[in-house]
Amino acid sequence: MKYDDTFHPSAPIVVVTIRANRRSPQSTQVPALLDTGAAISAIPRSVVETLRLQPQAWVVIAGYDDAVTERQSFLVTLEILGYTFDNVRVVAVPRPA
């Protein structure tokens, strides 16, 4: 883990490996901002396309600005600092990987 000075104030960043599921040979790595107050995780839309993730359900989310939106959610496996988390619900956001 390291702090990224492009955020103000600096923010903790880790490299996360994302897979469609634990047995999937295809994966991608992205830098991720750790947000301990988040109720759901977000991944770049490009990861959904790269891994060909299938939508699971619609979820209603509210951002820091209280804007409410409905987004498709996906289930993924996340590998973070040597730990593996299966069936993590995520939403896709329009940002580069």
GROMACS .gro file of C-alpha atoms in nm:
model
   97
    1MET     CA    1   0.000   0.000   0.000
    2LYS     CA    2   0.116   0.351  -0.072
    3TYR     CA    3  -0.023   0.701  -0.058
    4ASP     CA    4  -0.109   0.875  -0.384
    5ASP     CA    5  -0.025   1.244  -0.380
    6THR     CA    6  -0.255   1.320  -0.674
    7PHE     CA    7  -0.542   1.313  -0.422
    8HIS     CA    8  -0.581   1.606  -0.184
    9PRO     CA    9  -0.522   1.510   0.087
   10SER     CA   10  -0.307   1.209  -0.007
   11ALA     CA   11  -0.503   0.885  -0.018
   12PRO     CA   12  -0.415   0.518   0.041
   13ILE     CA   13  -0.387   0.319  -0.283
   14VAL     CA   14  -0.338  -0.057  -0.336
   15VAL     CA   15  -0.313  -0.266  -0.651
   16VAL     CA   16  -0.617  -0.493  -0.678
   17THR     CA   17  -0.648  -0.799  -0.900
   18ILE     CA   18  -1.001  -0.847  -1.031
   19ARG     CA   19  -1.137  -1.175  -1.168
   20ALA     CA   20  -1.485  -1.284  -1.277
   21ASN     CA   21  -1.452  -1.563  -1.019
   22ARG     CA   22  -1.180  -1.750  -0.831
   23ARG     CA   23  -1.131  -2.009  -1.109
   24SER     CA   24  -1.116  -1.760  -1.395
   25PRO     CA   25  -0.774  -1.753  -1.562
   26GLN     CA   26  -0.833  -1.401  -1.693
   27SER     CA   27  -0.770  -1.110  -1.458
   28THR     CA   28  -0.678  -0.745  -1.460
   29GLN     CA   29  -0.499  -0.526  -1.209
   30VAL     CA   30  -0.606  -0.173  -1.119
   31PRO     CA   31  -0.491   0.079  -0.861
   32ALA     CA   32  -0.767   0.118  -0.603
   33LEU     CA   33  -0.848   0.389  -0.354
   34LEU     CA   34  -0.924   0.248  -0.009
   35ASP     CA   35  -1.250   0.395   0.120
   36THR     CA   36  -1.347   0.241   0.453
   37GLY     CA   37  -1.677   0.430   0.453
   38ALA     CA   38  -1.801   0.294   0.120
   39ALA     CA   39  -2.105   0.065   0.118
   40ILE     CA   40  -2.017  -0.082  -0.224
   41SER     CA   41  -1.702  -0.098  -0.435
   42ALA     CA   42  -1.664   0.055  -0.780
   43ILE     CA   43  -1.454  -0.067  -1.070
   44PRO     CA   44  -1.379   0.097  -1.406
   45ARG     CA   45  -1.633   0.017  -1.682
   46SER     CA   46  -1.337  -0.102  -1.894
   47VAL     CA   47  -1.280  -0.389  -1.647
   48VAL     CA   48  -1.640  -0.508  -1.697
   49GLU     CA   49  -1.577  -0.518  -2.071
   50THR     CA   50  -1.230  -0.678  -2.044
   51LEU     CA   51  -1.350  -0.957  -1.813
   52ARG     CA   52  -1.689  -0.987  -1.986
   53LEU     CA   53  -1.871  -0.963  -1.654
   54GLN     CA   54  -2.243  -1.035  -1.652
   55PRO     CA   55  -2.479  -0.797  -1.470
   56GLN     CA   56  -2.638  -0.944  -1.159
   57ALA     CA   57  -2.881  -0.683  -1.029
   58TRP     CA   58  -2.963  -0.313  -1.028
   59VAL     CA   59  -2.860  -0.118  -0.718
   60VAL     CA   60  -2.937   0.236  -0.609
   61ILE     CA   61  -2.630   0.429  -0.499
   62ALA     CA   62  -2.571   0.777  -0.362
   63GLY     CA   63  -2.240   0.955  -0.402
   64TYR     CA   64  -2.062   1.199  -0.174
   65ASP     CA   65  -2.271   1.476  -0.330
   66ASP     CA   66  -2.599   1.296  -0.244
   67ALA     CA   67  -2.675   1.241  -0.614
   68VAL     CA   68  -2.878   0.919  -0.638
   69THR     CA   69  -2.837   0.691  -0.938
   70GLU     CA   70  -2.924   0.335  -1.034
   71ARG     CA   71  -2.644   0.114  -1.168
   72GLN     CA   72  -2.598  -0.246  -1.268
   73SER     CA   73  -2.396  -0.451  -1.023
   74PHE     CA   74  -2.157  -0.738  -1.087
   75LEU     CA   75  -2.007  -1.013  -0.870
   76VAL     CA   76  -1.628  -1.045  -0.882
   77THR     CA   77  -1.336  -1.195  -0.697
   78LEU     CA   78  -1.090  -0.940  -0.559
   79GLU     CA   79  -0.732  -1.013  -0.458
   80ILE     CA   80  -0.589  -0.747  -0.230
   81LEU     CA   81  -0.248  -0.769  -0.059
   82GLY     CA   82  -0.252  -1.151  -0.065
   83TYR     CA   83  -0.615  -1.189   0.051
   84THR     CA   84  -0.891  -1.321  -0.176
   85PHE     CA   85  -1.252  -1.206  -0.148
   86ASP     CA   86  -1.516  -1.396  -0.349
   87ASN     CA   87  -1.859  -1.275  -0.462
   88VAL     CA   88  -1.792  -0.908  -0.400
   89ARG     CA   89  -2.072  -0.688  -0.538
   90VAL     CA   90  -1.934  -0.397  -0.740
   91VAL     CA   91  -2.069  -0.128  -0.971
   92ALA     CA   92  -1.899  -0.002  -1.284
   93VAL     CA   93  -1.804   0.363  -1.320
   94PRO     CA   94  -1.697   0.546  -1.635
   95ARG     CA   95  -1.327   0.595  -1.569
   96PRO     CA   96  -1.012   0.448  -1.719
   97ALA     CA   97  -0.845   0.144  -1.564
   0.00000   0.00000   0.00000
